[in-house]
Tab-separated table of N, CA, C and O in Angstrom:
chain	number	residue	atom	x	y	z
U	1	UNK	N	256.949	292.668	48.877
U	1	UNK	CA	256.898	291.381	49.543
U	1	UNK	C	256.703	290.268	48.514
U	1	UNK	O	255.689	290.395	47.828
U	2	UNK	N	257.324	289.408	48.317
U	2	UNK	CA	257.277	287.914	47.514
U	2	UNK	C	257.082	286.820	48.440
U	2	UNK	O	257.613	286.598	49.528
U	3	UNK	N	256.039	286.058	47.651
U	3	UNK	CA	255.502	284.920	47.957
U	3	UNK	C	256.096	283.613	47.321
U	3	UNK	O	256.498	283.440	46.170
U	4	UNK	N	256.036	282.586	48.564
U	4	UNK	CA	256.716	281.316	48.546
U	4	UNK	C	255.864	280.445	47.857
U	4	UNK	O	254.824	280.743	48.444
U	5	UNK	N	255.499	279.505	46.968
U	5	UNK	CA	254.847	278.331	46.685
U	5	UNK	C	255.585	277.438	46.722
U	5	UNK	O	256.715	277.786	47.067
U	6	UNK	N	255.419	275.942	46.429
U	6	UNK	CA	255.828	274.720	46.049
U	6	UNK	C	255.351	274.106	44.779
U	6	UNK	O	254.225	274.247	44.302
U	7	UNK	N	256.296	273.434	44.302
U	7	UNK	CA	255.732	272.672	43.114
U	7	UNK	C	254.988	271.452	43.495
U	7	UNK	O	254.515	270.848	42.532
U	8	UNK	N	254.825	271.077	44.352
U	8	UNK	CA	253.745	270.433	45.196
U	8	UNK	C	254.330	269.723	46.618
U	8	UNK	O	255.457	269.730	47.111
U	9	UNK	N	253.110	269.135	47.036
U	9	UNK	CA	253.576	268.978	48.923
U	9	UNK	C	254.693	268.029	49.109
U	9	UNK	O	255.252	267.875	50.195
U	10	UNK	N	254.983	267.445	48.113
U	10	UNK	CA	256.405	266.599	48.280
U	10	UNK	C	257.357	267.526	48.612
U	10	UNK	O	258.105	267.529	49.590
U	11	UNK	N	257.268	268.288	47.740
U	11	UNK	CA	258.801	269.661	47.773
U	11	UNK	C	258.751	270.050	48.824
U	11	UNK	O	259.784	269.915	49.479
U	12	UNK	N	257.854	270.549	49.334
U	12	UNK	CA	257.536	271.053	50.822
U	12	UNK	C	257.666	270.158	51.665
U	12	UNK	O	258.018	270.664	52.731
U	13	UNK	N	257.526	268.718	51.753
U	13	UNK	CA	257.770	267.856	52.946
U	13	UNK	C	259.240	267.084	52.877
U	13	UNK	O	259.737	266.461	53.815
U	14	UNK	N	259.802	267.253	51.616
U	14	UNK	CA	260.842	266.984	51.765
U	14	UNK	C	261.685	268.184	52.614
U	14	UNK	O	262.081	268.159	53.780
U	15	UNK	N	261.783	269.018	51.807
U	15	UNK	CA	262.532	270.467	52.621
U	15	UNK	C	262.260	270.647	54.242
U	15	UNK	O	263.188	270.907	55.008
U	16	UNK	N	260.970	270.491	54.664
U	16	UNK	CA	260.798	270.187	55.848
U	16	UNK	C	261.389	269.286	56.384
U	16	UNK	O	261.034	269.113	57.550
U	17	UNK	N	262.253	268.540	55.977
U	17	UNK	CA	262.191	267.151	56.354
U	17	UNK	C	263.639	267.080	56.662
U	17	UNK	O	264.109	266.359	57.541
U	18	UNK	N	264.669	268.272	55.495
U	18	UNK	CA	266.006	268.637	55.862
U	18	UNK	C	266.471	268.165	57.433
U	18	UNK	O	265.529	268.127	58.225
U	19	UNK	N	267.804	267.801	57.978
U	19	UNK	CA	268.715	267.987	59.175
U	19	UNK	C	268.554	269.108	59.564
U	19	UNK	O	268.719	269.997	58.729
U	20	UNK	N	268.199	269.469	60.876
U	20	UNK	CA	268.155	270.271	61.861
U	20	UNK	C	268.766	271.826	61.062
U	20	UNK	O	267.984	272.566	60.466
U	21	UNK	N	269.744	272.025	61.141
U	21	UNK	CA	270.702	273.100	60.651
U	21	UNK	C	270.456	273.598	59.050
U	21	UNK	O	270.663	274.746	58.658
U	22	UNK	N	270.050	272.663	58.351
U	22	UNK	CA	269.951	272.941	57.156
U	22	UNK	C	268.495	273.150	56.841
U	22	UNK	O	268.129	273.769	55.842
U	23	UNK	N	267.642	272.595	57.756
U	23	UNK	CA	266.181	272.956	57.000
U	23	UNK	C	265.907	274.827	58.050
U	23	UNK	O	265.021	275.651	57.825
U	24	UNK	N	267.070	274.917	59.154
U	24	UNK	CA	267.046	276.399	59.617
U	24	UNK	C	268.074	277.595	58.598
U	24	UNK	O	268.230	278.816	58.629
U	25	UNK	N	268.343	277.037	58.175
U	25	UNK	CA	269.198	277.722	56.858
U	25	UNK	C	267.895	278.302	55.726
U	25	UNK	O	267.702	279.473	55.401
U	26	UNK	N	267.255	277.300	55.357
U	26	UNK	CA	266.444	277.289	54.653
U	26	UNK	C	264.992	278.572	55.017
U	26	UNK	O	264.592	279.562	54.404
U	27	UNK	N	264.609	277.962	56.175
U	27	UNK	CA	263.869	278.711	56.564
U	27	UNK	C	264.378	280.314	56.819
U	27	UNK	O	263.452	281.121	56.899
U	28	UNK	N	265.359	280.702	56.917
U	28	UNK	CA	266.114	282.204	57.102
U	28	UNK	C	266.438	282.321	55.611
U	28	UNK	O	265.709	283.164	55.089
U	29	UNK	N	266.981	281.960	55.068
U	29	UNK	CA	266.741	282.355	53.587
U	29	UNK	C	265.644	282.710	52.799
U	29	UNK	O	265.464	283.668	52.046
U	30	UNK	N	264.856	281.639	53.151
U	30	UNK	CA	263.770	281.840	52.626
U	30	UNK	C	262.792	283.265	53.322
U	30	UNK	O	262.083	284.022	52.659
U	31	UNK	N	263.001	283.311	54.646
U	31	UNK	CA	262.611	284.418	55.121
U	31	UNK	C	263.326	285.877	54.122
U	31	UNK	O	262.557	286.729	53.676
U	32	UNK	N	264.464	285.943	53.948
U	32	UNK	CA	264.867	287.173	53.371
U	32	UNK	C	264.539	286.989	52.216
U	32	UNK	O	264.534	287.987	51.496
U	33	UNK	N	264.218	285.906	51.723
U	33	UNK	CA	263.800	286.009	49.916
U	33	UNK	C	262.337	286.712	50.227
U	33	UNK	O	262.110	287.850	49.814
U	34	UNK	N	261.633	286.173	50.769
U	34	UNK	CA	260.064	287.381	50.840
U	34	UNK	C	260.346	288.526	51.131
U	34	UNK	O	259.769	289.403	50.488
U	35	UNK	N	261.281	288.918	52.145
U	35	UNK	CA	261.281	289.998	52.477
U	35	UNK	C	262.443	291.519	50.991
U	35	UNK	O	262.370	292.700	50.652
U	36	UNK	N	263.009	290.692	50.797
U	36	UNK	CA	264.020	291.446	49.291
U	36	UNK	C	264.283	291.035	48.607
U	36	UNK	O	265.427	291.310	48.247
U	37	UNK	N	263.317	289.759	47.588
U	37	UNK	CA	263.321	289.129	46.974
U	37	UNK	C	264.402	287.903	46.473
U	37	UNK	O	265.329	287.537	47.195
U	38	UNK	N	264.147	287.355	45.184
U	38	UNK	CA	264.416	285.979	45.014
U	38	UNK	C	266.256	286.028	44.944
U	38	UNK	O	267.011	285.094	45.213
U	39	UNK	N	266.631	287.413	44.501
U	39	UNK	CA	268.460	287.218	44.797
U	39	UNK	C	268.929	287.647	45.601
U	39	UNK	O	269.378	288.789	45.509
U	40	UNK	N	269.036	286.896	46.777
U	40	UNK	CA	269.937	287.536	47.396
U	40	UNK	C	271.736	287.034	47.374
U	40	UNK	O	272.374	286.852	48.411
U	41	UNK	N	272.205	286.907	46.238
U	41	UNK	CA	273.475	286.645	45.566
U	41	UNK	C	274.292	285.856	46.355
U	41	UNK	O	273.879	285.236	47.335
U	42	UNK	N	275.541	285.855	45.927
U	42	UNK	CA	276.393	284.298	46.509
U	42	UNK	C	276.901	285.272	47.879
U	42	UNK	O	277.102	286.486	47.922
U	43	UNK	N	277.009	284.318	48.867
U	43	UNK	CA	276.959	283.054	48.972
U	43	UNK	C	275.688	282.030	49.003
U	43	UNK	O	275.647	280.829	49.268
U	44	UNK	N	274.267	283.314	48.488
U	44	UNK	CA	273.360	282.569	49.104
U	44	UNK	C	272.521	281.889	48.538
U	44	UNK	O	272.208	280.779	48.969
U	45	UNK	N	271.889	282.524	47.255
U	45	UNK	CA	271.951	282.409	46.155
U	45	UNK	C	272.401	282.527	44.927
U	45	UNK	O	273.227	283.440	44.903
U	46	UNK	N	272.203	281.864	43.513
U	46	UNK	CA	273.047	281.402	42.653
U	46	UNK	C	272.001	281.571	41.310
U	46	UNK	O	270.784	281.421	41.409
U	47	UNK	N	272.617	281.869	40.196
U	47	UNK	CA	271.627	281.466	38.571
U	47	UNK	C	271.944	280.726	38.339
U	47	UNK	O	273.175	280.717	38.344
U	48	UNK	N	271.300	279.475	37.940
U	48	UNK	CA	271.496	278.364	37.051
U	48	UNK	C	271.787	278.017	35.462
U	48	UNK	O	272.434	277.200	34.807
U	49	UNK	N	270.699	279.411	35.198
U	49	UNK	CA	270.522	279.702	33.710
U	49	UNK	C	269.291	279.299	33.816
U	49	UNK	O	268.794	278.590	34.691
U	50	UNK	N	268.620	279.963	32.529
U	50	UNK	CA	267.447	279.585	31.622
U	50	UNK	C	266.107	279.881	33.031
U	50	UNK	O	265.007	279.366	32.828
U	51	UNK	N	266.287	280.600	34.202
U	51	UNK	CA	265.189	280.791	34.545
U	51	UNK	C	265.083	279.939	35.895
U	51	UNK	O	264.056	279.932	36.574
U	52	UNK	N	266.574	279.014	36.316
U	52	UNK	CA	266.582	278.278	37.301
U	52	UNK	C	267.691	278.631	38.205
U	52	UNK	O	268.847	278.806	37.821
U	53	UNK	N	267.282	278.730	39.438
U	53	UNK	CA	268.534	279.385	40.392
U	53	UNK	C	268.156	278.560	41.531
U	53	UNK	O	267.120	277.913	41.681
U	54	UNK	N	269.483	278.724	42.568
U	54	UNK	CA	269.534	277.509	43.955
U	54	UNK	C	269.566	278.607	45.150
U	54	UNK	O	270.058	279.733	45.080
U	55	UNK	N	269.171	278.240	45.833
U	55	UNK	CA	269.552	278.407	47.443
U	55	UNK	C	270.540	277.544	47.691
U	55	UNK	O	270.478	276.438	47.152
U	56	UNK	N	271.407	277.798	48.365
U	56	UNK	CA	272.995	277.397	49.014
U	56	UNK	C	272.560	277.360	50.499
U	56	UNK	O	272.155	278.311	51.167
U	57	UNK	N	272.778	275.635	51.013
U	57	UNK	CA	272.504	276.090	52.278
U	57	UNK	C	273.579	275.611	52.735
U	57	UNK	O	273.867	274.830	51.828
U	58	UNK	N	274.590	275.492	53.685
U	58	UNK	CA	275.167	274.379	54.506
U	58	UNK	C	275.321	274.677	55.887
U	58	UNK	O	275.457	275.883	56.093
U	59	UNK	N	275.342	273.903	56.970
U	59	UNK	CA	274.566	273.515	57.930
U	59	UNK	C	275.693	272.402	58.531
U	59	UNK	O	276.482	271.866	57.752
U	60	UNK	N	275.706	272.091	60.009
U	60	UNK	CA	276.327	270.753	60.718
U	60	UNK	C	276.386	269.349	60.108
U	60	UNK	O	277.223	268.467	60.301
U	61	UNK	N	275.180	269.349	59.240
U	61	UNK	CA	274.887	268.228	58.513
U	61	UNK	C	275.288	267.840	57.246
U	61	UNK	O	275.117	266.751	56.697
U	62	UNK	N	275.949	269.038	56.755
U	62	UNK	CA	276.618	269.308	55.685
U	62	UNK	C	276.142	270.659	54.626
U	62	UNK	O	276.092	271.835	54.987
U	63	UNK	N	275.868	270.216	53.463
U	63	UNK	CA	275.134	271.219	52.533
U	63	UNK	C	274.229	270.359	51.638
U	63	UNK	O	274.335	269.166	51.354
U	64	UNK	N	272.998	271.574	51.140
U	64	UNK	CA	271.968	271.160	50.640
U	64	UNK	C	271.707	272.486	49.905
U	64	UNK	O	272.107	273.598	50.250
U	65	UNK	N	270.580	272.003	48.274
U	65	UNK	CA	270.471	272.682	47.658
U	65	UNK	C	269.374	272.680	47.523
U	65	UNK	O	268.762	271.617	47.622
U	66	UNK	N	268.492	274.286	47.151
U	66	UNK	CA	266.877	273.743	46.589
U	66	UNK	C	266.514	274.952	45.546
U	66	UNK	O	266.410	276.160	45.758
U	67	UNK	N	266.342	274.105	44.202
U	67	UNK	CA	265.906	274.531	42.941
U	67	UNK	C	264.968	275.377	43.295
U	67	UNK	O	264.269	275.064	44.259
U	68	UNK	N	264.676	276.899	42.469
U	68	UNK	CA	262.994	277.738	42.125
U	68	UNK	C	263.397	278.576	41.285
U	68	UNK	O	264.518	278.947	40.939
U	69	UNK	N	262.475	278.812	41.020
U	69	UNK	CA	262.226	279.701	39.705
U	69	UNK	C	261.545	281.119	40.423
U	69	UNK	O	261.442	281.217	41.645
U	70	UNK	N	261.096	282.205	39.464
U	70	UNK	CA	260.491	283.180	39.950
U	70	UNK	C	258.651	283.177	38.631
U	70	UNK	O	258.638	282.729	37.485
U	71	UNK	N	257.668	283.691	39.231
U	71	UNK	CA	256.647	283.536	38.216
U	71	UNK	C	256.526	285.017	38.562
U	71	UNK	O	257.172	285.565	39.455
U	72	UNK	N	255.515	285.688	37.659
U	72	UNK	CA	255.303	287.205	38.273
U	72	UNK	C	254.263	287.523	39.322
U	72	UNK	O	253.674	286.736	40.063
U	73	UNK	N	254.179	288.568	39.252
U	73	UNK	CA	253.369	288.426	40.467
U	73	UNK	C	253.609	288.319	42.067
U	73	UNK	O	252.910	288.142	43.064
U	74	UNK	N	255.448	288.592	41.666
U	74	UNK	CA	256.228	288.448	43.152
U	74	UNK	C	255.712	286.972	43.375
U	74	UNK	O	254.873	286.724	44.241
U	75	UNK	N	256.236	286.032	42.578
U	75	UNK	CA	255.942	284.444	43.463
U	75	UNK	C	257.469	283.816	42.950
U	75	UNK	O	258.047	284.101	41.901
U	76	UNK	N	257.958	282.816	44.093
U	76	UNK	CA	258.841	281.967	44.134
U	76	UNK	C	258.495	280.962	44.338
U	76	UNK	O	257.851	280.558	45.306
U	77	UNK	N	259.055	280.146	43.021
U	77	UNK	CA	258.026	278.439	43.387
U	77	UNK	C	259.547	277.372	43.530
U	77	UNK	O	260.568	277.226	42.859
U	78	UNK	N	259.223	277.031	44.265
U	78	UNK	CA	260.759	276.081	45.235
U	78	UNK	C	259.876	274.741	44.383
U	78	UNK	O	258.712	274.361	44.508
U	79	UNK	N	261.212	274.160	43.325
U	79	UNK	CA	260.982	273.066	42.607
U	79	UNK	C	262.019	271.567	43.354
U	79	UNK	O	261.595	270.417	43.465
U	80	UNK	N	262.700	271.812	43.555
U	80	UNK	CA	262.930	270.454	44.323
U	80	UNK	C	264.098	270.464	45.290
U	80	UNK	O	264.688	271.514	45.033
U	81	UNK	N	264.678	269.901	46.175
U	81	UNK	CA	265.792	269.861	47.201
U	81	UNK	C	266.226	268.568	47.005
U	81	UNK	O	265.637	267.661	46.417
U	82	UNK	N	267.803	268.550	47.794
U	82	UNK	CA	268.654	267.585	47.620
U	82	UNK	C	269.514	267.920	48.803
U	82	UNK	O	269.791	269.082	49.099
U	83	UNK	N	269.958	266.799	49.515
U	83	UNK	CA	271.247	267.001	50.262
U	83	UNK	C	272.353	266.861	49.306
U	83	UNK	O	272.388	265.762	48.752
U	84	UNK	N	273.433	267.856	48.914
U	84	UNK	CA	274.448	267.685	48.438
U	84	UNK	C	275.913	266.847	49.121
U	84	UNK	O	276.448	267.072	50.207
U	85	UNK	N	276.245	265.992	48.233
U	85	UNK	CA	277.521	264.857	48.504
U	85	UNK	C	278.285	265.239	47.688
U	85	UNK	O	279.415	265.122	48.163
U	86	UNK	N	278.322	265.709	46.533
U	86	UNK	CA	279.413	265.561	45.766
U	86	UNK	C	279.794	266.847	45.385
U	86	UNK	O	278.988	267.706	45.743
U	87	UNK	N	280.927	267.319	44.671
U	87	UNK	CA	281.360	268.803	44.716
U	87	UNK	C	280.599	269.223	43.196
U	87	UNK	O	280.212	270.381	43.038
U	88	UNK	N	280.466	268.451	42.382
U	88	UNK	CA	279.292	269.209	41.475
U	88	UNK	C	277.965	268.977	41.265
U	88	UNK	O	278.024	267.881	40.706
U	89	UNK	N	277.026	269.204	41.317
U	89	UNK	CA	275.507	269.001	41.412
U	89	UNK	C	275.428	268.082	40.801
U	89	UNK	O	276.085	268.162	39.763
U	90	UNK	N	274.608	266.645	41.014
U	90	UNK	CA	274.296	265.927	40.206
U	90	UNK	C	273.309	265.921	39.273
U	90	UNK	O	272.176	266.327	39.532
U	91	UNK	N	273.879	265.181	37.408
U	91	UNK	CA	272.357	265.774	36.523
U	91	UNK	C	271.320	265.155	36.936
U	91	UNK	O	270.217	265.581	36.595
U	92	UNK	N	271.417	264.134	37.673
U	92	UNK	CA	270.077	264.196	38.348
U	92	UNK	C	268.890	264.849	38.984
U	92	UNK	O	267.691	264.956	38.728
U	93	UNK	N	269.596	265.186	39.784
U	93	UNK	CA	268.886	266.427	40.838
U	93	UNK	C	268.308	267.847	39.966
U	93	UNK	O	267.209	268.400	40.016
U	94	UNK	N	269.569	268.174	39.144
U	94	UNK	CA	269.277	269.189	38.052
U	94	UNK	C	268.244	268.854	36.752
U	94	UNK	O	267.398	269.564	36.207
U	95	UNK	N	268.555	267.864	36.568
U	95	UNK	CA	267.238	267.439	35.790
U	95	UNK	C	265.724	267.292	36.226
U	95	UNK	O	264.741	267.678	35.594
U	96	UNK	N	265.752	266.781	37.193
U	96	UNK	CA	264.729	267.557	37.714
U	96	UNK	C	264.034	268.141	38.101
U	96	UNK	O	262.820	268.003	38.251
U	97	UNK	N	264.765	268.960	38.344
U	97	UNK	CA	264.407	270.613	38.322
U	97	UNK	C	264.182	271.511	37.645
U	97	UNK	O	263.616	272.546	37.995
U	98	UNK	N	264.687	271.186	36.324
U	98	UNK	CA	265.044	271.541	34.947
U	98	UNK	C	263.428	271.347	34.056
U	98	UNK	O	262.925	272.102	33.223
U	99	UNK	N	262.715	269.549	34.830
U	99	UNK	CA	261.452	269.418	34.144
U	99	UNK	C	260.633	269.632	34.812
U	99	UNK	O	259.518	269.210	34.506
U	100	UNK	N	260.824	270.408	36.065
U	100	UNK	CA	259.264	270.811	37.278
U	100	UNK	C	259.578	271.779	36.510
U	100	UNK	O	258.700	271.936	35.661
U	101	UNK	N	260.721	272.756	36.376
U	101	UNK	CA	260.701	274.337	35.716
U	101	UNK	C	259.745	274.678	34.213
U	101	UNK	O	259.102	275.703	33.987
U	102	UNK	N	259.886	273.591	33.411
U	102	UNK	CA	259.490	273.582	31.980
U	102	UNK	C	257.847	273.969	32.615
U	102	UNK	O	257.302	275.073	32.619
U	103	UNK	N	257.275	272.563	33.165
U	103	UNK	CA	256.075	272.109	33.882
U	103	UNK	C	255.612	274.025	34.340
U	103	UNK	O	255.114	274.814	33.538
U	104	UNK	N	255.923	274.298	35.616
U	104	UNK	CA	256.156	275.842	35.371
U	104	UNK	C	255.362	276.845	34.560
U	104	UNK	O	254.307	277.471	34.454
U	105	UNK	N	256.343	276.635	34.146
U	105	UNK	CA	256.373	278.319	32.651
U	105	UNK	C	255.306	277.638	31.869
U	105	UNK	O	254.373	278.302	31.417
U	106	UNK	N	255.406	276.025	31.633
U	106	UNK	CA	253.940	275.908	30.894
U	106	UNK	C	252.906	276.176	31.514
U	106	UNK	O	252.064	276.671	30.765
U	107	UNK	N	252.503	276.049	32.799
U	107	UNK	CA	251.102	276.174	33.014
U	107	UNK	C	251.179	277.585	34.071
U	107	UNK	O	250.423	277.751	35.028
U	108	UNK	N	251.913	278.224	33.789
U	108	UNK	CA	252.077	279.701	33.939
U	108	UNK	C	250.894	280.481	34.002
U	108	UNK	O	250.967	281.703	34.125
């Protein structure tokens, strides 16, 4: 069994905060990630590299993505969400995900 964290209650109230369809995407994903851990491969999940991978959600509302990492200890820490608009991730969104991840592994 693996455990869910947040990189803090923003991450969590944003994701909560998802369109109808997409924050129930989320929540069923996230259900099978505790239950058989953090890959469950495309379409559902994805590697980013370097230790950062997405959940793929899309939904009536469109699609949405949300950054985590894995720590040991069976934990998944969900670093940030985005509704996706454009067909390649913006370095935005990835950048910050990129510096909650560093944040992370440092205080590991």
């Amino acid at each position: 069994m693996w455990n869910i964290t947040y990189y803090n209650r923003k991450v969590f109230t944003e994701i909560m905060a998802l369109p109808t369809t997409l924050r129930a995407g989320y929540v069923f994903l996230s259900g099978k990630m505790k239950e058989k851990g953090p890959n469950l491969g495309m379409p559902y999940t994805r590697a980013m590299g370097n230790g950062l991978f997405e959940i793929r959600i899309k939904g009536q509302e469109g699609i949405a993505r949300v950054f985590y990492c894995t720590q040991t200890n069976h934990e998944i820490v969900m670093l940030h969400s985005f509704i996706k608009k454009t067909e390649a991730t913006p370095k935005k969104e990835l950048d910050i995900a990129k510096k909650r991840l560093k944040e992370v592994i440092k205080n590991g």
